[in-house]
């Protein structure tokens, strides 16, 4: 719901910091090893992954409506706290029950963040007349995310050597705990000149009550053609990114020494960071250009995987550069298309679709794994990418109404305060 007038410009830097703290998790690189070291079998580990996925899937849209009903910075703080609590359970009480509870908390935290962060960022910029900066800022958020994950992988090895798995666990607890006050800081504006308020033309009335917000968001995602198209594209592109779960196995299959696998995996993560920056500059790209890029990226993925050599990761990195660029373009389209009062709910519908696509990919590759190598499995993921490229190339290429990029500086100060929405 609308909040009291703010006292200064929106604090974009805290969004970067929150993203970095939430993704800088050394435990992520070794949590499977932690669990197996405490007697968790491969079958039980699969069940834990299923608990994680189902929790995120079930909570995705309801948490989006929660972020439209209550201040979004508090929802983000709750997400970080849930994640922190889960990691503390894993580290202090390592057992099957604690691992399951931790995955439930992690899944809930992921769902609470999905849709909430994008909506808080877009509305915070739009309230100051800076909606045209969303693509640039969100591309930097994506780059921070990729760099944080890469740094996590690098930090995990020395932490394990110095203090074992508990060291990676408590480091992750501390980092996610620091994300809590960072999120709460997003509810306070930075000191300084107050940007002029920008009223929203023909703004829809804000529905009262959680159920009303949920219905409004679902109705816009389903009933508005431009929004529905953007939701489907964002869901497909995000869901197809899960092939990275198979890259460590592919690296070992290609003959990479175990100690060098994390270094090889830095290639796709670096490409994702670069693709995030490129996406900010290409936010207005049309379907034809996206189709060409995805076609080239899908071909590079298949060729890189099937080489059977570590050098093939260059092709895989090229795919992830294209994928992250396309994800930024799709998210920017979606945020600019939403005009109703339930932005986080609509964005969470795209997140739900991404979970469904990811689950379909996992199930398909899981069945094919009985007969195919990791190289073939990764190459198979290129098929839906190429099909999506064909679909984009054949459909009409309408205008997407993405505002031109704007400079990073806020507009000249005014005497009146800006209205803070949901932050």
PDB file of N, CA and C in Angstrom, residues 160-247:
ATOM      1  N   UNK A 160      36.568 -24.059   3.427  1.00  0.00           N
ATOM      2  CA  UNK A 160      36.530 -25.482   3.792  1.00  0.00           C
ATOM      3  C   UNK A 160      37.888 -25.928   4.317  1.00  0.00           C
ATOM      4  N   UNK A 161      38.954 -25.451   3.692  1.00  0.00           N
ATOM      5  CA  UNK A 161      40.296 -25.824   4.146  1.00  0.00           C
ATOM      6  C   UNK A 161      40.593 -25.287   5.537  1.00  0.00           C
ATOM      7  N   UNK A 162      40.076 -24.089   5.842  1.00  0.00           N
ATOM      8  CA  UNK A 162      40.367 -23.467   7.134  1.00  0.00           C
ATOM      9  C   UNK A 162      39.466 -23.972   8.261  1.00  0.00           C
ATOM     10  N   UNK A 163      38.184 -24.144   7.952  1.00  0.00           N
ATOM     11  CA  UNK A 163      37.258 -24.501   9.027  1.00  0.00           C
ATOM     12  C   UNK A 163      36.235 -25.550   8.684  1.00  0.00           C
ATOM     13  N   UNK A 164      36.422 -26.267   7.573  1.00  0.00           N
ATOM     14  CA  UNK A 164      35.489 -27.298   7.193  1.00  0.00           C
ATOM     15  C   UNK A 164      34.155 -26.720   6.735  1.00  0.00           C
ATOM     16  N   UNK A 165      33.171 -27.601   6.606  1.00  0.00           N
ATOM     17  CA  UNK A 165      31.847 -27.164   6.170  1.00  0.00           C
ATOM     18  C   UNK A 165      31.203 -26.153   7.136  1.00  0.00           C
ATOM     19  N   UNK A 166      31.423 -26.288   8.462  1.00  0.00           N
ATOM     20  CA  UNK A 166      30.840 -25.276   9.353  1.00  0.00           C
ATOM     21  C   UNK A 166      31.293 -23.854   9.030  1.00  0.00           C
ATOM     22  N   UNK A 167      32.525 -23.687   8.572  1.00  0.00           N
ATOM     23  CA  UNK A 167      33.007 -22.345   8.247  1.00  0.00           C
ATOM     24  C   UNK A 167      32.211 -21.742   7.092  1.00  0.00           C
ATOM     25  N   UNK A 168      31.932 -22.552   6.061  1.00  0.00           N
ATOM     26  CA  UNK A 168      31.123 -22.039   4.947  1.00  0.00           C
ATOM     27  C   UNK A 168      29.703 -21.756   5.409  1.00  0.00           C
ATOM     28  N   UNK A 169      29.192 -22.583   6.326  1.00  0.00           N
ATOM     29  CA  UNK A 169      27.829 -22.376   6.822  1.00  0.00           C
ATOM     30  C   UNK A 169      27.679 -21.094   7.606  1.00  0.00           C
ATOM     31  N   UNK A 170      28.587 -20.862   8.564  1.00  0.00           N
ATOM     32  CA  UNK A 170      28.465 -19.648   9.389  1.00  0.00           C
ATOM     33  C   UNK A 170      28.777 -18.389   8.585  1.00  0.00           C
ATOM     34  N   UNK A 171      29.661 -18.497   7.595  1.00  0.00           N
ATOM     35  CA  UNK A 171      29.900 -17.338   6.726  1.00  0.00           C
ATOM     36  C   UNK A 171      28.634 -16.979   5.951  1.00  0.00           C
ATOM     37  N   UNK A 172      27.915 -17.993   5.479  1.00  0.00           N
ATOM     38  CA  UNK A 172      26.671 -17.752   4.750  1.00  0.00           C
ATOM     39  C   UNK A 172      25.592 -17.193   5.671  1.00  0.00           C
ATOM     40  N   UNK A 173      25.551 -17.679   6.911  1.00  0.00           N
ATOM     41  CA  UNK A 173      24.599 -17.144   7.885  1.00  0.00           C
ATOM     42  C   UNK A 173      24.857 -15.660   8.115  1.00  0.00           C
ATOM     43  N   UNK A 174      26.122 -15.298   8.304  1.00  0.00           N
ATOM     44  CA  UNK A 174      26.465 -13.900   8.566  1.00  0.00           C
ATOM     45  C   UNK A 174      26.089 -12.999   7.393  1.00  0.00           C
ATOM     46  N   UNK A 175      26.385 -13.437   6.182  1.00  0.00           N
ATOM     47  CA  UNK A 175      26.115 -12.609   5.006  1.00  0.00           C
ATOM     48  C   UNK A 175      24.616 -12.396   4.804  1.00  0.00           C
ATOM     49  N   UNK A 176      23.819 -13.454   4.968  1.00  0.00           N
ATOM     50  CA  UNK A 176      22.372 -13.292   4.807  1.00  0.00           C
ATOM     51  C   UNK A 176      21.780 -12.500   5.960  1.00  0.00           C
ATOM     52  N   UNK A 177      22.381 -12.597   7.143  1.00  0.00           N
ATOM     53  CA  UNK A 177      21.900 -11.798   8.264  1.00  0.00           C
ATOM     54  C   UNK A 177      22.142 -10.308   7.995  1.00  0.00           C
ATOM     55  N   UNK A 178      23.264  -9.974   7.380  1.00  0.00           N
ATOM     56  CA  UNK A 178      23.546  -8.585   7.034  1.00  0.00           C
ATOM     57  C   UNK A 178      22.572  -8.053   5.981  1.00  0.00           C
ATOM     58  N   UNK A 179      21.989  -8.964   5.209  1.00  0.00           N
ATOM     59  CA  UNK A 179      21.014  -8.541   4.194  1.00  0.00           C
ATOM     60  C   UNK A 179      19.721  -8.032   4.828  1.00  0.00           C
ATOM     61  N   UNK A 180      19.424  -8.433   6.072  1.00  0.00           N
ATOM     62  CA  UNK A 180      18.177  -8.011   6.728  1.00  0.00           C
ATOM     63  C   UNK A 180      18.147  -6.499   6.949  1.00  0.00           C
ATOM     64  N   UNK A 181      19.135  -5.904   7.670  1.00  0.00           N
ATOM     65  CA  UNK A 181      19.098  -4.441   7.817  1.00  0.00           C
ATOM     66  C   UNK A 181      19.268  -3.707   6.490  1.00  0.00           C
ATOM     67  N   UNK A 182      19.950  -4.337   5.528  1.00  0.00           N
ATOM     68  CA  UNK A 182      20.072  -3.710   4.205  1.00  0.00           C
ATOM     69  C   UNK A 182      18.710  -3.566   3.554  1.00  0.00           C
ATOM     70  N   UNK A 183      17.892  -4.612   3.644  1.00  0.00           N
ATOM     71  CA  UNK A 183      16.535  -4.542   3.088  1.00  0.00           C
ATOM     72  C   UNK A 183      15.699  -3.503   3.820  1.00  0.00           C
ATOM     73  N   UNK A 184      15.795  -3.475   5.123  1.00  0.00           N
ATOM     74  CA  UNK A 184      15.021  -2.484   5.883  1.00  0.00           C
ATOM     75  C   UNK A 184      15.452  -1.068   5.522  1.00  0.00           C
ATOM     76  N   UNK A 185      16.716  -0.899   5.157  1.00  0.00           N
ATOM     77  CA  UNK A 185      17.187   0.420   4.752  1.00  0.00           C
ATOM     78  C   UNK A 185      16.538   0.913   3.480  1.00  0.00           C
ATOM     79  N   UNK A 186      15.994   0.004   2.672  1.00  0.00           N
ATOM     80  CA  UNK A 186      15.306   0.416   1.454  1.00  0.00           C
ATOM     81  C   UNK A 186      14.009   1.145   1.749  1.00  0.00           C
ATOM     82  N   UNK A 187      13.541   1.038   2.987  1.00  0.00           N
ATOM     83  CA  UNK A 187      12.330   1.768   3.373  1.00  0.00           C
ATOM     84  C   UNK A 187      12.613   3.205   3.756  1.00  0.00           C
ATOM     85  N   UNK A 188      13.890   3.564   3.818  1.00  0.00           N
ATOM     86  CA  UNK A 188      14.277   4.940   4.140  1.00  0.00           C
ATOM     87  C   UNK A 188      15.016   5.524   2.963  1.00  0.00           C
ATOM     88  N   UNK A 189      14.652   6.718   2.583  1.00  0.00           N
ATOM     89  CA  UNK A 189      15.286   7.359   1.443  1.00  0.00           C
ATOM     90  C   UNK A 189      16.595   8.020   1.846  1.00  0.00           C
ATOM     91  N   UNK A 190      17.471   8.172   0.884  1.00  0.00           N
ATOM     92  CA  UNK A 190      18.756   8.809   1.136  1.00  0.00           C
ATOM     93  C   UNK A 190      18.559  10.302   1.385  1.00  0.00           C
ATOM     94  N   UNK A 191      19.408  10.905   2.226  1.00  0.00           N
ATOM     95  CA  UNK A 191      19.319  12.350   2.407  1.00  0.00           C
ATOM     96  C   UNK A 191      19.706  13.072   1.125  1.00  0.00           C
ATOM     97  N   UNK A 192      19.167  14.254   0.949  1.00  0.00           N
ATOM     98  CA  UNK A 192      19.508  15.023  -0.237  1.00  0.00           C
ATOM     99  C   UNK A 192      18.281  15.602  -0.895  1.00  0.00           C
ATOM    100  N   UNK A 193      18.448  16.210  -2.063  1.00  0.00           N
ATOM    101  CA  UNK A 193      17.325  16.832  -2.764  1.00  0.00           C
ATOM    102  C   UNK A 193      16.236  15.819  -3.079  1.00  0.00           C
ATOM    103  N   UNK A 194      15.001  16.248  -2.980  1.00  0.00           N
ATOM    104  CA  UNK A 194      13.861  15.381  -3.228  1.00  0.00           C
ATOM    105  C   UNK A 194      13.436  15.510  -4.680  1.00  0.00           C
ATOM    106  N   UNK A 195      13.449  14.430  -5.454  1.00  0.00           N
ATOM    107  CA  UNK A 195      13.011  14.506  -6.838  1.00  0.00           C
ATOM    108  C   UNK A 195      11.537  14.886  -6.922  1.00  0.00           C
ATOM    109  N   UNK A 196      11.166  15.502  -8.029  1.00  0.00           N
ATOM    110  CA  UNK A 196       9.771  15.889  -8.220  1.00  0.00           C
ATOM    111  C   UNK A 196       8.894  14.657  -8.354  1.00  0.00           C
ATOM    112  N   UNK A 197       7.720  14.649  -7.715  1.00  0.00           N
ATOM    113  CA  UNK A 197       6.828  13.500  -7.847  1.00  0.00           C
ATOM    114  C   UNK A 197       6.280  13.394  -9.254  1.00  0.00           C
ATOM    115  N   UNK A 198       6.104  12.165  -9.724  1.00  0.00           N
ATOM    116  CA  UNK A 198       5.560  11.927 -11.051  1.00  0.00           C
ATOM    117  C   UNK A 198       4.271  11.151 -10.893  1.00  0.00           C
ATOM    118  N   UNK A 199       3.112  11.788 -11.062  1.00  0.00           N
ATOM    119  CA  UNK A 199       1.854  11.070 -10.904  1.00  0.00           C
ATOM    120  C   UNK A 199       1.676  10.022 -11.997  1.00  0.00           C
ATOM    121  N   UNK A 200       1.061   8.930 -11.647  1.00  0.00           N
ATOM    122  CA  UNK A 200       0.823   7.856 -12.604  1.00  0.00           C
ATOM    123  C   UNK A 200      -0.485   8.117 -13.330  1.00  0.00           C
ATOM    124  N   UNK A 201      -0.469   8.303 -14.651  1.00  0.00           N
ATOM    125  CA  UNK A 201      -1.700   8.583 -15.380  1.00  0.00           C
ATOM    126  C   UNK A 201      -2.641   7.394 -15.378  1.00  0.00           C
ATOM    127  N   UNK A 202      -3.906   7.701 -15.152  1.00  0.00           N
ATOM    128  CA  UNK A 202      -4.953   6.680 -15.179  1.00  0.00           C
ATOM    129  C   UNK A 202      -4.596   5.483 -14.305  1.00  0.00           C
ATOM    130  N   UNK A 203      -4.050   5.745 -13.124  1.00  0.00           N
ATOM    131  CA  UNK A 203      -3.665   4.662 -12.218  1.00  0.00           C
ATOM    132  C   UNK A 203      -4.891   3.914 -11.727  1.00  0.00           C
ATOM    133  N   UNK A 204      -4.789   2.585 -11.726  1.00  0.00           N
ATOM    134  CA  UNK A 204      -5.902   1.778 -11.260  1.00  0.00           C
ATOM    135  C   UNK A 204      -6.037   1.910  -9.750  1.00  0.00           C
ATOM    136  N   UNK A 205      -7.270   1.854  -9.232  1.00  0.00           N
ATOM    137  CA  UNK A 205      -7.443   1.935  -7.792  1.00  0.00           C
ATOM    138  C   UNK A 205      -6.779   0.761  -7.091  1.00  0.00           C
ATOM    139  N   UNK A 206      -6.160   1.031  -5.959  1.00  0.00           N
ATOM    140  CA  UNK A 206      -5.474  -0.018  -5.212  1.00  0.00           C
ATOM    141  C   UNK A 206      -6.505  -0.894  -4.518  1.00  0.00           C
ATOM    142  N   UNK A 207      -6.536  -2.206  -4.803  1.00  0.00           N
ATOM    143  CA  UNK A 207      -7.515  -3.074  -4.147  1.00  0.00           C
ATOM    144  C   UNK A 207      -7.229  -3.208  -2.663  1.00  0.00           C
ATOM    145  N   UNK A 208      -8.271  -3.379  -1.888  1.00  0.00           N
ATOM    146  CA  UNK A 208      -8.144  -3.518  -0.444  1.00  0.00           C
ATOM    147  C   UNK A 208      -8.182  -4.992  -0.063  1.00  0.00           C
ATOM    148  N   UNK A 209      -7.201  -5.420   0.690  1.00  0.00           N
ATOM    149  CA  UNK A 209      -7.189  -6.800   1.160  1.00  0.00           C
ATOM    150  C   UNK A 209      -6.302  -7.687   0.310  1.00  0.00           C
ATOM    151  N   UNK A 210      -5.764  -8.727   0.948  1.00  0.00           N
ATOM    152  CA  UNK A 210      -4.834  -9.632   0.276  1.00  0.00           C
ATOM    153  C   UNK A 210      -5.494 -10.339  -0.900  1.00  0.00           C
ATOM    154  N   UNK A 211      -6.688 -10.877  -0.703  1.00  0.00           N
ATOM    155  CA  UNK A 211      -7.358 -11.624  -1.766  1.00  0.00           C
ATOM    156  C   UNK A 211      -7.635 -10.738  -2.979  1.00  0.00           C
ATOM    157  N   UNK A 212      -8.014  -9.491  -2.734  1.00  0.00           N
ATOM    158  CA  UNK A 212      -8.292  -8.573  -3.840  1.00  0.00           C
ATOM    159  C   UNK A 212      -7.030  -8.269  -4.638  1.00  0.00           C
ATOM    160  N   UNK A 213      -5.910  -8.094  -3.936  1.00  0.00           N
ATOM    161  CA  UNK A 213      -4.633  -7.857  -4.618  1.00  0.00           C
ATOM    162  C   UNK A 213      -4.254  -9.066  -5.462  1.00  0.00           C
ATOM    163  N   UNK A 214      -4.415 -10.253  -4.903  1.00  0.00           N
ATOM    164  CA  UNK A 214      -4.085 -11.478  -5.626  1.00  0.00           C
ATOM    165  C   UNK A 214      -4.931 -11.612  -6.888  1.00  0.00           C
ATOM    166  N   UNK A 215      -6.239 -11.353  -6.779  1.00  0.00           N
ATOM    167  CA  UNK A 215      -7.118 -11.446  -7.949  1.00  0.00           C
ATOM    168  C   UNK A 215      -6.737 -10.420  -9.009  1.00  0.00           C
ATOM    169  N   UNK A 216      -6.385  -9.215  -8.577  1.00  0.00           N
ATOM    170  CA  UNK A 216      -6.028  -8.169  -9.532  1.00  0.00           C
ATOM    171  C   UNK A 216      -4.777  -8.536 -10.314  1.00  0.00           C
ATOM    172  N   UNK A 217      -3.784  -9.070  -9.626  1.00  0.00           N
ATOM    173  CA  UNK A 217      -2.556  -9.456 -10.307  1.00  0.00           C
ATOM    174  C   UNK A 217      -2.761 -10.603 -11.274  1.00  0.00           C
ATOM    175  N   UNK A 218      -3.498 -11.620 -10.853  1.00  0.00           N
ATOM    176  CA  UNK A 218      -3.763 -12.760 -11.728  1.00  0.00           C
ATOM    177  C   UNK A 218      -4.580 -12.342 -12.943  1.00  0.00           C
ATOM    178  N   UNK A 219      -5.533 -11.426 -12.739  1.00  0.00           N
ATOM    179  CA  UNK A 219      -6.361 -10.960 -13.849  1.00  0.00           C
ATOM    180  C   UNK A 219      -5.531 -10.217 -14.883  1.00  0.00           C
ATOM    181  N   UNK A 220      -4.594  -9.379 -14.435  1.00  0.00           N
ATOM    182  CA  UNK A 220      -3.764  -8.640 -15.392  1.00  0.00           C
ATOM    183  C   UNK A 220      -2.822  -9.575 -16.126  1.00  0.00           C
ATOM    184  N   UNK A 221      -2.232 -10.528 -15.417  1.00  0.00           N
ATOM    185  CA  UNK A 221      -1.306 -11.462 -16.060  1.00  0.00           C
ATOM    186  C   UNK A 221      -2.009 -12.320 -17.099  1.00  0.00           C
ATOM    187  N   UNK A 222      -3.270 -12.638 -16.863  1.00  0.00           N
ATOM    188  CA  UNK A 222      -4.006 -13.511 -17.761  1.00  0.00           C
ATOM    189  C   UNK A 222      -4.767 -12.736 -18.844  1.00  0.00           C
ATOM    190  N   UNK A 223      -5.292 -11.578 -18.493  1.00  0.00           N
ATOM    191  CA  UNK A 223      -6.245 -10.913 -19.377  1.00  0.00           C
ATOM    192  C   UNK A 223      -5.699  -9.788 -20.225  1.00  0.00           C
ATOM    193  N   UNK A 224      -4.485  -9.318 -19.963  1.00  0.00           N
ATOM    194  CA  UNK A 224      -3.910  -8.230 -20.754  1.00  0.00           C
ATOM    195  C   UNK A 224      -2.903  -8.818 -21.734  1.00  0.00           C
ATOM    196  N   UNK A 225      -3.186  -8.773 -23.051  1.00  0.00           N
ATOM    197  CA  UNK A 225      -2.325  -9.479 -24.018  1.00  0.00           C
ATOM    198  C   UNK A 225      -0.853  -9.101 -23.926  1.00  0.00           C
ATOM    199  N   UNK A 226      -0.550  -7.805 -23.815  1.00  0.00           N
ATOM    200  CA  UNK A 226       0.858  -7.400 -23.783  1.00  0.00           C
ATOM    201  C   UNK A 226       1.557  -7.919 -22.537  1.00  0.00           C
ATOM    202  N   UNK A 227       0.854  -7.897 -21.406  1.00  0.00           N
ATOM    203  CA  UNK A 227       1.423  -8.416 -20.168  1.00  0.00           C
ATOM    204  C   UNK A 227       1.572  -9.928 -20.247  1.00  0.00           C
ATOM    205  N   UNK A 228       0.544 -10.605 -20.770  1.00  0.00           N
ATOM    206  CA  UNK A 228       0.602 -12.067 -20.872  1.00  0.00           C
ATOM    207  C   UNK A 228       1.770 -12.510 -21.745  1.00  0.00           C
ATOM    208  N   UNK A 229       1.982 -11.828 -22.862  1.00  0.00           N
ATOM    209  CA  UNK A 229       3.096 -12.167 -23.744  1.00  0.00           C
ATOM    210  C   UNK A 229       4.434 -11.980 -23.041  1.00  0.00           C
ATOM    211  N   UNK A 230       4.578 -10.880 -22.297  1.00  0.00           N
ATOM    212  CA  UNK A 230       5.825 -10.623 -21.581  1.00  0.00           C
ATOM    213  C   UNK A 230       6.041 -11.633 -20.466  1.00  0.00           C
ATOM    214  N   UNK A 231       4.984 -12.029 -19.772  1.00  0.00           N
ATOM    215  CA  UNK A 231       5.078 -13.036 -18.713  1.00  0.00           C
ATOM    216  C   UNK A 231       5.580 -14.362 -19.286  1.00  0.00           C
ATOM    217  N   UNK A 232       5.019 -14.779 -20.406  1.00  0.00           N
ATOM    218  CA  UNK A 232       5.409 -16.060 -20.999  1.00  0.00           C
ATOM    219  C   UNK A 232       6.862 -16.043 -21.460  1.00  0.00           C
ATOM    220  N   UNK A 233       7.282 -14.942 -22.071  1.00  0.00           N
ATOM    221  CA  UNK A 233       8.670 -14.856 -22.536  1.00  0.00           C
ATOM    222  C   UNK A 233       9.640 -14.866 -21.362  1.00  0.00           C
ATOM    223  N   UNK A 234       9.351 -14.079 -20.323  1.00  0.00           N
ATOM    224  CA  UNK A 234      10.231 -14.038 -19.156  1.00  0.00           C
ATOM    225  C   UNK A 234      10.297 -15.404 -18.475  1.00  0.00           C
ATOM    226  N   UNK A 235       9.157 -16.099 -18.383  1.00  0.00           N
ATOM    227  CA  UNK A 235       9.131 -17.411 -17.743  1.00  0.00           C
ATOM    228  C   UNK A 235       9.978 -18.419 -18.513  1.00  0.00           C
ATOM    229  N   UNK A 236       9.849 -18.418 -19.842  1.00  0.00           N
ATOM    230  CA  UNK A 236      10.597 -19.379 -20.652  1.00  0.00           C
ATOM    231  C   UNK A 236      12.099 -19.134 -20.543  1.00  0.00           C
ATOM    232  N   UNK A 237      12.517 -17.885 -20.648  1.00  0.00           N
ATOM    233  CA  UNK A 237      13.943 -17.580 -20.623  1.00  0.00           C
ATOM    234  C   UNK A 237      14.573 -17.866 -19.265  1.00  0.00           C
ATOM    235  N   UNK A 238      13.846 -17.576 -18.195  1.00  0.00           N
ATOM    236  CA  UNK A 238      14.380 -17.845 -16.861  1.00  0.00           C
ATOM    237  C   UNK A 238      14.436 -19.336 -16.575  1.00  0.00           C
ATOM    238  N   UNK A 239      13.395 -20.055 -16.943  1.00  0.00           N
ATOM    239  CA  UNK A 239      13.347 -21.489 -16.674  1.00  0.00           C
ATOM    240  C   UNK A 239      14.408 -22.279 -17.408  1.00  0.00           C
ATOM    241  N   UNK A 240      14.780 -21.836 -18.612  1.00  0.00           N
ATOM    242  CA  UNK A 240      15.770 -22.570 -19.399  1.00  0.00           C
ATOM    243  C   UNK A 240      17.180 -22.419 -18.843  1.00  0.00           C
ATOM    244  N   UNK A 241      17.388 -21.495 -17.927  1.00  0.00           N
ATOM    245  CA  UNK A 241      18.718 -21.288 -17.364  1.00  0.00           C
ATOM    246  C   UNK A 241      19.167 -22.369 -16.405  1.00  0.00           C
ATOM    247  N   UNK A 242      18.278 -23.312 -16.056  1.00  0.00           N
ATOM    248  CA  UNK A 242      18.634 -24.312 -15.040  1.00  0.00           C
ATOM    249  C   UNK A 242      19.635 -25.352 -15.536  1.00  0.00           C
ATOM    250  N   UNK A 243      20.002 -25.287 -16.802  1.00  0.00           N
ATOM    251  CA  UNK A 243      20.980 -26.249 -17.308  1.00  0.00           C
ATOM    252  C   UNK A 243      22.313 -26.116 -16.588  1.00  0.00           C
ATOM    253  N   UNK A 244      22.538 -24.991 -15.893  1.00  0.00           N
ATOM    254  CA  UNK A 244      23.807 -24.824 -15.189  1.00  0.00           C
ATOM    255  C   UNK A 244      24.019 -25.858 -14.095  1.00  0.00           C
ATOM    256  N   UNK A 245      22.940 -26.488 -13.625  1.00  0.00           N
ATOM    257  CA  UNK A 245      23.074 -27.530 -12.603  1.00  0.00           C
ATOM    258  C   UNK A 245      23.863 -28.732 -13.125  1.00  0.00           C
ATOM    259  N   UNK A 246      23.920 -28.892 -14.441  1.00  0.00           N
ATOM    260  CA  UNK A 246      24.604 -30.046 -15.022  1.00  0.00           C
ATOM    261  C   UNK A 246      26.035 -29.726 -15.445  1.00  0.00           C
ATOM    262  N   UNK A 247      26.428 -28.470 -15.346  1.00  0.00           N
ATOM    263  CA  UNK A 247      27.745 -28.088 -15.844  1.00  0.00           C
ATOM    264  C   UNK A 247      28.905 -28.700 -15.060  1.00  0.00           C
TER     265      UNK A 247
END
